[in-house]
Amino acid sequence: MARHLITSAIPYINGIKHLGNLVGSQLPADLYARYLRARGHEVMFICATDEHGTPAELAAAKAGKPVDVYCTEMHEVQAEIAAGFRLSFDHFGRSSSAQNRVLTQHFAKVLAEHGLIREVTEKQMYSVADGRFLPDRYIEGTCPNCGYTSARGDQCDNCTKQLDPVDLINPRSVISGSTDLEMRETKHLFLRQSEMKDKLAAWIDSKTDWPVLTTSIAKKWLFDGDGLQDRGITRDLAWGVPAQFEGAPWQGMEGKVFYVWFDAPIEYIAATQEWADKTGGDWARWWRTDKGAEDVTYTQFMGKDNVPFHTLSFPSTILGSGEPWKLVDYIKSFNYLNYDGGQFSTSRGRGVFMDQALGLLPPDYWRWWLLSHAPESADAEFTWENFQVSVNKDLADVLGNFVSRITKFCRSKFGEALPEGGLWGEREIALIAELATRVREYERLMDEKEVRKAATELRAIWVAGNEYLQAAAPWTVFKTDPAQAAAQTRLALNLVRLYAVLSEPFIPDAAATMLAAMQTEDRSWPGDIRAALEVLPVGHAFATPEVLFRKIADEEREDWQNRFAGTRD
RNA sequence: GGCUAGGUAGCUCAGCAGGUUAGAGCACGUGACUCAUAAUCACGGGGUCGGGGGUUCGAGUCCCCCCCUCGCCA
């Protein structure tokens, strides 16, 4: 038994996430967590909402609510949806927690003591009417290049030219529309990542087993152009972890907070502290190598947009502190999931969002499709046709129908209990051999976090059951040798339990239904396959379950296709 | 423009320490079976492995050039 710390990139508080966000971090993290628990390991699976920053402030203002109230509400919404997808977090925290404030300030202070923070005075656009500094993208004006009137301070959406806010003609605040803007001096803290460059490079180089996607992005940022740049870790905002605090090694940072990318990853640790405070557990044995975490394996899951923060920035914080914090062991990153020929778009409401998905079908349908099509080697694409075909074929026909055919067969010929008699022959021995090979391969792929390939192997395990039934044909054997048919039926019914155990990480609800139907609580992971197929003994009663997975009809699919093509209401 | 990852059967993808007739699922065709959610199982048709050079006895698999897609950055 080993100890595994697993974190999923934390979703931003602003709004409900779409399926692309889900499959990029939370869902594969959950798959891995469930698998490791099933194998008997000790798991700490952490996620949280990322709550600080300007977008949260603006969304709250738009909703007419204080930002803290807004975040509390949205956190509850996201927690509920996560539960709806059966994401099995040990704790779903909040980056606005008191624990994170203390820890973030602690890290900043320690980093400063190690000379890794420097103060930088720069000029930034200030909106007198709004009473605040404006981030570049919250300033709009006319593009000096193409004349587009809604060009943003960082880039013109029309001609794609990169801009500086001062370039804009007639600049105005996106927040209030005010044109009363001026350049003011402001002071910020910068994390001296450039000092950490060599150490980070050596560390990344040592990770030869990481996905190429992860290491190539890290190396790009490390070596491209002038190399790894220092980054500002404070902003002129009210909503966040205050950058001026008691005992801070600097002065004059009043009214400023730490930037989200600095405090968000620290929330992984803080969320574990939140968990500890709630449950009385010990967070330090997961995070402090001087307090029991030296044998922990830490795996992070994230979309590719988050890779720079997790390979460079957060490690700079961890390593730079000089304290014995647990550093990540493996970073599993994902490409993007596109939607029917284009991108999912939160702002334009294009694609399927998590709450909407659950309104259409139960979580297992989505979990199966998303995981079996996870964008590991390249960007992947969601289409309704593909979704319909995969779900109908894999879940309804191959797995669901297998459970259905054998339970109903047994019920009609022998009754609802495992029948007695008969012996296993060559066919059964061959099946056991095939399953043994496949289950070991499935384990290997799950250990390697090869999500798509694991799904393929699992499906092949389901298919093996159908092949066996088709070849053994107990319905024919029954006519001449009922005892032999009984042995075959007994084996197949035991397969249902085995499938439930193996499939649980992908489709937890269906797995629970299958175990309930087999009237067993035995979820033990199969070591010896032969033994695993004798867990349910002769005479063990079962209940013929309802249809495990219903099929998606063509009309339904077309309806959904139309409904989600445009914008979200 | 620079960089990353891709461009393999109609579709979604696997394969690549270079080596006999390039694989899987879906879709399609034929057959088997009738226990089952008109499900399942078997067999089959289908690919000049983006294009062009090169290295090699031999290249989707290595090298060079070009074209296309996606994303990141300037």
XYZ file of C-alpha atoms (C1' of nucleotides) in Angstrom:
643
model
C 0.000 0.000 0.000
C 1.360 3.358 -1.063
C 0.273 6.912 -0.393
C -0.845 9.090 -3.276
C -1.491 12.801 -3.280
C -3.527 13.862 -6.308
C -4.533 17.376 -7.284
C -6.621 18.687 -10.126
C -6.047 22.184 -11.491
C -8.504 24.362 -9.643
C -11.354 25.794 -11.731
C -11.963 29.520 -11.681
C -14.946 30.630 -9.639
C -16.419 32.696 -12.432
C -19.209 30.620 -13.952
C -19.840 26.994 -14.726
C -17.175 25.062 -16.596
C -17.677 23.216 -19.870
C -16.852 19.616 -20.726
C -13.436 20.594 -22.042
C -12.455 21.947 -18.642
C -13.777 18.800 -16.994
C -11.868 16.312 -19.117
C -8.674 18.359 -18.900
C -8.120 17.940 -15.184
C -10.838 17.002 -12.728
C -12.166 13.930 -14.493
C -8.886 12.126 -15.226
C -7.711 13.022 -11.724
C -10.841 11.392 -10.362
C -10.284 8.325 -12.524
C -6.793 7.940 -11.135
C -7.896 8.557 -7.548
C -10.666 5.975 -7.781
C -8.333 3.453 -9.363
C -5.674 3.837 -6.688
C -8.238 3.568 -3.910
C -9.613 0.418 -5.543
C -6.113 -1.007 -5.524
C -5.996 -0.423 -1.793
C -3.746 2.637 -1.701
C -4.176 5.613 0.581
C -5.282 8.595 -1.471
C -5.652 12.311 -0.808
C -7.503 13.869 -3.735
C -7.682 17.646 -3.585
C -9.409 20.268 -5.672
C -10.768 23.748 -4.977
C -12.196 26.839 -6.570
C -9.841 29.602 -7.663
C -11.638 32.647 -6.345
C -9.445 35.713 -6.438
C -8.863 38.254 -9.168
C -10.563 40.831 -11.322
C -12.947 38.540 -13.227
C -14.507 37.415 -9.951
C -14.915 41.005 -8.830
C -16.563 41.988 -12.078
C -18.849 38.945 -12.172
C -19.947 39.702 -8.632
C -20.614 43.313 -9.517
C -22.626 42.217 -12.505
C -24.649 39.903 -10.273
C -25.125 42.770 -7.842
C -23.504 40.917 -4.971
C -20.529 41.426 -2.704
C -17.658 39.432 -4.118
C -17.309 37.175 -1.092
C -20.993 36.315 -1.187
C -20.815 35.687 -4.905
C -17.865 33.353 -4.470
C -19.530 31.453 -1.663
C -22.569 30.881 -3.833
C -20.623 29.896 -6.904
C -18.457 27.570 -4.872
C -21.584 25.753 -3.745
C -22.801 25.556 -7.330
C -19.517 24.112 -8.536
C -19.351 21.695 -5.613
C -22.812 20.420 -6.414
C -21.978 19.909 -10.074
C -18.754 18.148 -9.153
C -20.744 15.806 -6.972
C -23.097 15.309 -9.897
C -20.181 14.010 -11.954
C -19.126 11.849 -8.993
C -15.809 13.635 -8.602
C -14.510 11.996 -5.453
C -12.516 14.827 -3.885
C -11.382 14.230 -0.366
C -11.772 17.954 -0.078
C -13.027 20.666 -2.413
C -11.543 23.823 -0.997
C -11.568 27.549 -1.667
C -8.552 29.679 -2.477
C -10.151 32.485 -0.476
C -9.838 30.448 2.713
C -8.105 31.767 5.807
C -5.672 28.872 5.519
C -4.608 29.980 2.065
C -4.185 33.584 3.140
C -1.826 32.592 5.928
C 0.097 30.163 3.764
C 0.390 32.511 0.782
C 1.731 35.291 2.971
C 4.100 32.830 4.590
C 5.524 31.746 1.243
C 5.907 35.343 0.074
C 7.744 36.256 3.225
C 10.083 33.273 3.088
C 10.804 33.859 -0.579
C 11.695 37.465 0.178
C 14.030 36.332 2.937
C 15.814 34.199 0.372
C 16.169 37.168 -1.943
C 13.730 35.816 -4.467
C 11.350 38.743 -4.467
C 12.114 42.171 -5.788
C 10.116 45.373 -5.856
C 9.406 46.979 -9.194
C 7.884 50.376 -9.793
C 5.980 50.689 -13.033
C 3.373 52.854 -14.670
C -0.100 51.519 -15.187
C -3.414 52.857 -16.400
C -5.568 54.183 -13.578
C -9.279 54.892 -13.874
C -10.233 57.865 -11.749
C -13.950 57.143 -12.038
C -13.555 53.515 -11.048
C -11.007 54.373 -8.389
C -8.708 51.534 -9.461
C -5.905 50.447 -11.697
C -7.087 48.597 -14.764
C -5.540 45.422 -16.140
C -4.673 45.779 -19.826
C -7.613 43.782 -21.049
C -10.042 45.948 -19.115
C -9.197 48.929 -21.245
C -10.775 49.349 -24.665
C -10.268 51.868 -27.388
C -9.661 52.329 -31.061
C -6.924 50.214 -32.563
C -4.120 52.420 -33.936
C -3.396 49.738 -36.484
C -6.761 48.925 -38.060
C -9.183 51.398 -36.579
C -11.314 48.770 -34.860
C -13.185 50.592 -32.095
C -13.328 47.800 -29.536
C -9.660 46.860 -29.378
C -8.509 45.706 -25.967
C -5.488 47.061 -24.130
C -3.553 43.844 -24.636
C -4.570 42.926 -28.150
C -6.854 43.934 -30.989
C -9.411 41.189 -31.594
C -9.914 42.428 -35.121
C -6.375 42.542 -36.526
C -4.755 40.443 -33.729
C -1.981 43.008 -33.247
C -0.506 43.003 -29.766
C -1.069 46.351 -28.120
C -0.105 48.374 -25.118
C -2.899 50.323 -23.386
C -1.160 53.612 -24.146
C -1.356 52.834 -27.881
C -5.142 52.921 -27.888
C -6.924 55.940 -29.303
C -9.662 57.234 -26.979
C -9.080 54.599 -24.309
C -11.928 53.877 -21.929
C -12.597 51.648 -18.951
C -14.443 48.453 -19.760
C -15.869 48.498 -16.265
C -17.502 51.920 -16.290
C -16.909 53.238 -19.774
C -15.131 56.203 -18.244
C -12.490 57.939 -20.347
C -10.982 59.646 -17.327
C -7.841 57.534 -17.390
C -4.291 58.383 -16.527
C -0.943 56.691 -16.116
C 0.077 56.356 -12.513
C 3.061 54.868 -10.827
C 2.495 51.742 -8.839
C 4.791 49.328 -7.049
C 4.663 45.571 -7.415
C 6.419 42.485 -6.154
C 8.123 40.229 -8.672
C 9.059 36.611 -8.117
C 12.618 36.150 -9.340
C 11.985 32.998 -11.302
C 15.031 33.740 -13.416
C 17.168 32.964 -10.340
C 15.613 29.517 -10.236
C 16.135 28.771 -13.899
C 19.025 26.325 -13.641
C 17.507 24.454 -10.762
C 14.182 24.169 -12.580
C 15.839 23.092 -15.807
C 17.739 20.306 -14.063
C 14.575 19.201 -12.345
C 12.551 19.114 -15.579
C 15.387 17.279 -17.315
C 15.236 14.558 -14.694
C 11.564 13.889 -15.482
C 12.046 11.660 -18.489
C 8.766 9.810 -17.945
C 6.549 12.892 -18.081
C 4.257 13.524 -21.062
C 6.061 15.348 -23.860
C 3.339 17.957 -23.711
C 4.358 18.822 -20.160
C 8.112 18.975 -20.634
C 8.030 20.705 -24.006
C 5.919 23.564 -22.660
C 8.170 23.882 -19.629
C 11.296 23.949 -21.761
C 9.799 26.494 -24.099
C 9.296 28.897 -21.219
C 12.675 28.102 -19.701
C 14.777 28.641 -22.790
C 12.792 30.639 -25.291
C 14.073 34.110 -26.084
C 15.657 35.655 -23.013
C 14.746 32.625 -20.940
C 12.523 32.395 -17.916
C 11.268 35.822 -16.914
C 10.508 37.170 -13.454
C 6.809 37.575 -12.910
C 4.745 40.099 -11.040
C 2.913 38.428 -8.207
C 0.838 41.366 -6.980
C -2.049 43.366 -8.391
C -3.889 46.558 -7.489
C -7.057 44.929 -6.293
C -9.176 44.594 -3.203
C -10.195 40.950 -3.622
C -7.372 38.600 -2.784
C -4.685 37.807 -0.254
C -3.367 41.162 1.051
C 0.225 41.757 0.006
C 0.785 44.041 2.992
C 0.500 42.151 6.245
C 1.955 42.049 9.706
C 5.541 40.931 9.530
C 5.825 41.519 5.806
C 9.399 42.247 4.727
C 8.286 45.250 2.671
C 6.282 48.413 3.018
C 3.969 50.413 0.817
C 1.949 47.512 -0.588
C -1.308 48.655 0.917
C -4.324 48.098 -1.323
C -2.567 45.353 -3.240
C -3.124 41.634 -3.257
C -1.217 38.645 -4.539
C -1.970 37.696 -8.091
C -4.064 34.580 -8.560
C -1.392 32.464 -10.149
C 0.705 32.896 -7.038
C -1.926 31.931 -4.490
C -3.914 29.407 -6.551
C -1.418 26.516 -6.495
C -0.655 27.218 -2.853
C -4.312 26.404 -2.321
C -3.499 22.744 -2.981
C -1.709 22.759 0.342
C -4.172 25.096 2.017
C -7.105 22.952 0.883
C -5.479 19.982 2.567
C -5.236 22.106 5.698
C -8.910 22.956 5.289
C -9.566 19.230 5.114
C -7.502 18.658 8.244
C -9.309 21.392 10.156
C -12.626 19.904 9.186
C -11.839 16.250 9.834
C -9.093 16.356 12.412
C -6.737 14.761 9.913
C -3.034 15.425 9.561
C -2.223 17.569 6.525
C 1.501 17.714 7.136
C 2.068 14.021 6.453
C 0.931 14.731 2.904
C 2.923 17.883 2.295
C 5.940 18.089 4.575
C 8.735 15.703 3.810
C 10.005 16.246 7.351
C 6.643 15.147 8.737
C 5.835 11.942 6.922
C 5.405 12.978 3.286
C 8.700 11.547 2.063
C 6.951 8.408 0.829
C 4.059 10.246 -0.831
C 3.703 10.135 -4.614
C 2.266 13.421 -5.819
C 0.513 13.594 -9.189
C -1.015 16.713 -10.736
C -3.604 16.835 -13.526
C -4.193 19.897 -15.701
C -4.907 21.323 -19.131
C -1.938 22.524 -21.158
C -2.690 26.166 -20.405
C -1.803 25.498 -16.778
C 1.482 23.755 -17.414
C 3.783 26.808 -17.057
C 2.442 27.601 -13.597
C 2.848 24.030 -12.410
C 6.243 23.299 -13.952
C 7.899 26.644 -13.230
C 6.063 29.100 -11.022
C 4.763 26.847 -8.278
C 7.998 24.844 -8.150
C 9.827 28.173 -7.824
C 7.698 28.882 -4.793
C 8.239 25.419 -3.329
C 11.956 25.134 -4.059
C 12.655 28.790 -3.356
C 11.172 28.566 0.123
C 14.013 26.293 1.156
C 11.498 24.475 3.324
C 10.751 20.739 3.092
C 7.557 20.927 1.076
C 6.487 18.030 -1.122
C 7.298 18.693 -4.772
C 5.206 17.187 -7.531
C 6.375 13.818 -8.891
C 4.338 13.596 -12.071
C 2.470 16.166 -14.137
C -0.195 14.754 -16.420
C -1.320 17.379 -18.886
C -4.033 17.380 -21.513
C -4.695 19.119 -24.781
C -7.979 20.819 -25.503
C -11.337 19.327 -26.271
C -13.007 21.131 -29.140
C -16.713 21.280 -29.784
C -18.108 20.228 -33.128
C -15.628 21.935 -35.403
C -14.701 24.834 -33.175
C -13.751 25.687 -29.648
C -15.823 25.466 -26.530
C -16.462 29.043 -25.552
C -17.498 30.161 -22.126
C -18.055 33.725 -23.220
C -20.081 32.816 -26.272
C -21.822 29.924 -24.598
C -20.740 27.495 -27.269
C -20.693 23.830 -26.349
C -22.017 21.814 -23.461
C -21.548 23.013 -19.918
C -21.327 20.762 -16.911
C -24.731 21.581 -15.500
C -26.420 21.185 -18.867
C -24.743 17.837 -19.475
C -26.121 16.437 -16.234
C -29.550 17.651 -17.259
C -29.402 15.464 -20.353
C -27.874 12.217 -19.171
C -26.449 10.627 -16.012
C -22.764 11.218 -15.254
C -21.496 7.801 -16.381
C -22.407 8.507 -19.996
C -20.288 11.662 -19.993
C -17.511 10.171 -17.947
C -17.139 7.254 -20.333
C -17.116 9.297 -23.491
C -14.845 12.005 -22.147
C -12.313 9.639 -20.624
C -12.267 7.235 -23.570
C -11.635 10.243 -25.823
C -9.366 12.215 -23.507
C -7.181 14.672 -25.480
C -3.870 13.082 -24.565
C -1.807 13.023 -27.742
C -3.574 15.880 -29.518
C -6.624 18.084 -29.297
C -9.792 16.013 -29.443
C -13.226 16.865 -30.693
C -16.663 16.360 -29.242
C -19.396 15.659 -31.760
C -22.873 14.514 -30.922
C -22.706 11.717 -33.500
C -19.549 10.345 -31.967
C -20.967 10.683 -28.479
C -24.140 8.866 -29.444
C -22.316 6.038 -31.189
C -19.787 5.503 -28.405
C -22.331 5.527 -25.633
C -24.796 3.287 -27.444
C -22.187 0.826 -28.578
C -19.786 0.651 -25.668
C -22.062 1.156 -22.714
C -25.479 -0.057 -23.854
C -24.575 -2.822 -26.299
C -21.299 -4.215 -25.065
C -21.480 -3.809 -21.281
C -25.136 -3.135 -20.490
C -26.476 -5.840 -22.733
C -23.990 -8.342 -21.381
C -25.339 -7.856 -17.878
C -28.846 -7.975 -19.213
C -28.515 -11.132 -21.288
C -26.867 -13.264 -18.635
C -29.064 -12.229 -15.732
C -32.232 -12.705 -17.748
C -31.035 -16.009 -19.120
C -30.289 -17.309 -15.663
C -33.574 -16.058 -14.299
C -35.556 -17.845 -16.986
C -33.691 -21.155 -16.860
C -32.446 -21.476 -13.294
C -34.009 -18.695 -11.248
C -32.352 -15.712 -9.598
C -29.491 -17.488 -7.867
C -26.200 -18.904 -9.118
C -27.036 -22.404 -10.385
C -25.284 -25.545 -9.265
C -23.432 -28.176 -11.249
C -20.993 -28.592 -14.091
C -17.290 -28.010 -14.406
C -15.064 -25.564 -16.214
C -13.487 -26.821 -19.387
C -11.000 -25.547 -21.929
C -13.139 -22.627 -22.956
C -13.332 -21.338 -19.411
C -9.603 -21.804 -18.877
C -8.927 -19.857 -22.059
C -11.208 -17.037 -20.962
C -9.474 -16.824 -17.611
C -6.114 -16.679 -19.347
C -7.252 -13.908 -21.648
C -8.745 -11.924 -18.790
C -5.608 -12.330 -16.732
C -3.532 -10.866 -19.538
C -5.952 -8.045 -20.161
C -6.472 -7.124 -16.526
C -2.723 -6.912 -15.956
C -2.437 -4.693 -19.025
C -5.336 -2.564 -17.804
C -3.546 -2.103 -14.490
C -0.357 -1.130 -16.255
C -2.131 1.470 -18.359
C -3.949 2.894 -15.361
C -0.682 3.047 -13.423
C 0.832 4.906 -16.373
C -2.193 7.218 -16.489
C -2.775 6.274 -20.135
C -6.428 7.168 -19.991
C -7.584 6.396 -23.525
C -5.672 3.163 -23.779
C -6.983 2.027 -20.415
C -10.521 2.660 -21.644
C -9.823 0.616 -24.764
C -8.491 -2.265 -22.679
C -11.471 -2.129 -20.342
C -13.799 -2.306 -23.295
C -11.908 -5.327 -24.608
C -12.447 -6.978 -21.228
C -16.180 -6.401 -21.594
C -16.099 -7.801 -25.114
C -14.361 -10.953 -23.885
C -17.471 -11.749 -21.874
C -19.696 -11.509 -24.910
C -17.301 -13.622 -26.941
C -17.318 -16.254 -24.258
C -21.097 -16.346 -24.001
C -21.468 -16.474 -27.743
C -19.051 -19.380 -28.042
C -20.213 -21.286 -24.977
C -23.888 -20.740 -25.877
C -25.409 -21.918 -22.596
C -28.874 -21.512 -24.116
C -28.021 -24.348 -26.499
C -26.047 -26.421 -23.996
C -28.974 -26.185 -21.591
C -31.065 -28.391 -23.841
C -28.717 -31.370 -23.576
C -26.571 -30.697 -20.504
C -28.145 -28.344 -17.963
C -25.314 -28.820 -15.482
C -22.753 -27.624 -17.988
C -24.947 -24.654 -18.824
C -25.141 -23.912 -15.105
C -21.367 -23.766 -14.819
C -21.180 -21.385 -17.752
C -23.909 -19.198 -16.301
C -22.208 -19.111 -12.932
C -19.020 -17.937 -14.539
C -20.770 -15.226 -16.537
C -22.605 -13.932 -13.497
C -19.313 -13.700 -11.690
C -18.036 -11.687 -14.638
C -20.683 -9.081 -13.855
C -19.152 -8.542 -10.440
C -15.651 -8.495 -11.862
C -16.679 -5.922 -14.467
C -18.220 -3.747 -11.793
C -14.977 -3.689 -9.823
C -12.783 -3.013 -12.853
C -15.109 -0.392 -14.339
C -15.779 1.601 -11.187
C -13.126 4.275 -11.858
C -14.769 5.081 -15.189
C -18.460 4.535 -14.449
C -19.018 4.501 -10.693
C -22.812 4.596 -10.744
C -23.178 1.669 -13.118
C -20.602 -0.241 -11.093
C -22.663 0.317 -7.969
C -25.810 -0.829 -9.766
C -24.066 -3.986 -10.945
C -22.794 -4.833 -7.482
C -26.210 -4.171 -5.996
C -27.799 -6.444 -8.585
C -25.302 -9.165 -7.761
C -26.126 -8.545 -4.109
C -22.518 -8.364 -3.057
C -20.335 -5.831 -1.315
C -17.179 -7.534 -2.454
C -15.246 -4.883 -4.385
C -11.881 -6.546 -3.963
C -9.573 -5.909 -6.892
C -8.875 -9.129 -8.834
C -5.501 -10.635 -8.124
C -5.941 -14.168 -9.362
C -8.652 -14.052 -12.022
C -9.775 -17.599 -11.457
C -10.409 -16.860 -7.808
C -12.132 -13.605 -8.699
C -14.591 -15.575 -10.809
C -15.540 -17.814 -7.898
C -16.354 -15.068 -5.435
C -20.099 -15.509 -5.907
C -20.769 -19.139 -4.872
C -23.416 -21.608 -5.938
C -26.766 -20.609 -4.554
C -25.863 -16.901 -4.205
C -28.976 -14.874 -4.967
C -29.022 -11.911 -7.314
C -31.583 -9.498 -8.699
C -31.986 -8.914 -12.409
C -31.204 -5.214 -12.819
C -33.002 -2.611 -14.844
C -31.388 -1.581 -18.110
C -27.944 -0.273 -17.160
C -27.593 2.229 -19.982
C -30.322 3.460 -22.232
C -29.586 4.310 -25.817
C -29.511 7.775 -27.256
C -32.054 8.065 -30.045
C -31.338 9.885 -33.289
C -34.068 12.458 -32.675
C -32.665 13.233 -29.251
C -29.210 13.676 -30.651
C -30.435 16.034 -33.331
C -32.355 18.003 -30.780
C -29.290 18.421 -28.573
C -27.149 19.223 -31.556
C -29.376 22.158 -32.382
C -29.857 23.251 -28.829
C -26.157 23.618 -28.066
C -24.935 24.955 -31.370
C -25.499 28.596 -30.586
C -25.369 30.444 -27.346
C -26.112 29.598 -23.793
C -29.247 31.193 -22.431
C 6.937 35.362 -38.169
C 9.060 31.843 -34.039
C 7.806 27.477 -31.348
C 4.848 22.909 -29.713
C 1.793 18.970 -31.198
C -0.411 16.737 -35.192
C -1.553 15.333 -40.639
C -2.124 6.776 -40.976
C -8.787 3.078 -43.850
C -15.496 7.064 -44.736
C -15.054 8.618 -39.079
C -12.140 8.508 -34.185
C -7.426 6.831 -33.191
C -3.058 3.065 -32.244
C 1.582 1.785 -34.326
C 7.470 4.239 -34.967
C 15.260 0.808 -30.660
C 13.504 1.275 -39.060
C 12.450 -5.117 -40.980
C 7.931 -10.585 -43.176
C 1.214 -9.414 -46.402
C 0.164 -1.360 -41.937
C -3.667 -2.382 -36.930
C -8.249 -1.359 -33.533
C -13.180 0.608 -32.609
C -17.204 2.697 -35.269
C -19.568 2.729 -40.121
C -20.357 -0.791 -44.454
C -21.169 -6.072 -46.596
C -21.973 -11.429 -45.711
C -22.863 -15.269 -42.360
C -23.908 -17.530 -37.319
C -26.912 -17.384 -33.007
C -31.639 -16.341 -30.618
C -29.928 -15.671 -23.934
C -30.168 -10.260 -24.482
C -31.354 -3.028 -24.691
C -33.298 -5.378 -33.307
C -28.403 -6.690 -28.691
C -24.075 -10.434 -29.549
C -20.311 -13.340 -32.280
C -17.463 -14.670 -36.857
C -15.651 -13.427 -41.581
C -14.856 -9.751 -45.382
C -14.228 -5.205 -48.548
C -11.622 -0.639 -47.732
C -5.400 2.841 -46.797
C 0.356 5.144 -52.833
C 0.669 5.914 -43.757
C 0.046 15.017 -46.170
C 3.708 16.018 -50.731
C 8.857 15.793 -52.567
C 13.894 14.550 -51.980
C 17.743 11.790 -49.104
C 20.227 7.933 -45.660
C 19.713 2.440 -45.755
C 19.858 -4.134 -48.156
C 15.072 -2.201 -46.293
C 11.265 3.881 -43.832
C 4.300 5.862 -41.641
C 8.872 4.651 -38.486
C 15.612 8.496 -39.305
C 17.449 13.403 -42.008
C 16.240 17.861 -45.250
C 12.572 20.947 -47.881
C 7.482 22.133 -48.742
C 1.983 22.101 -47.807
C -2.171 21.836 -44.209
C -4.657 21.784 -39.146
C -4.612 23.048 -33.784
C -2.515 25.703 -29.949
C 1.221 28.895 -27.495
C 4.267 33.159 -28.020
C 6.079 37.753 -30.336
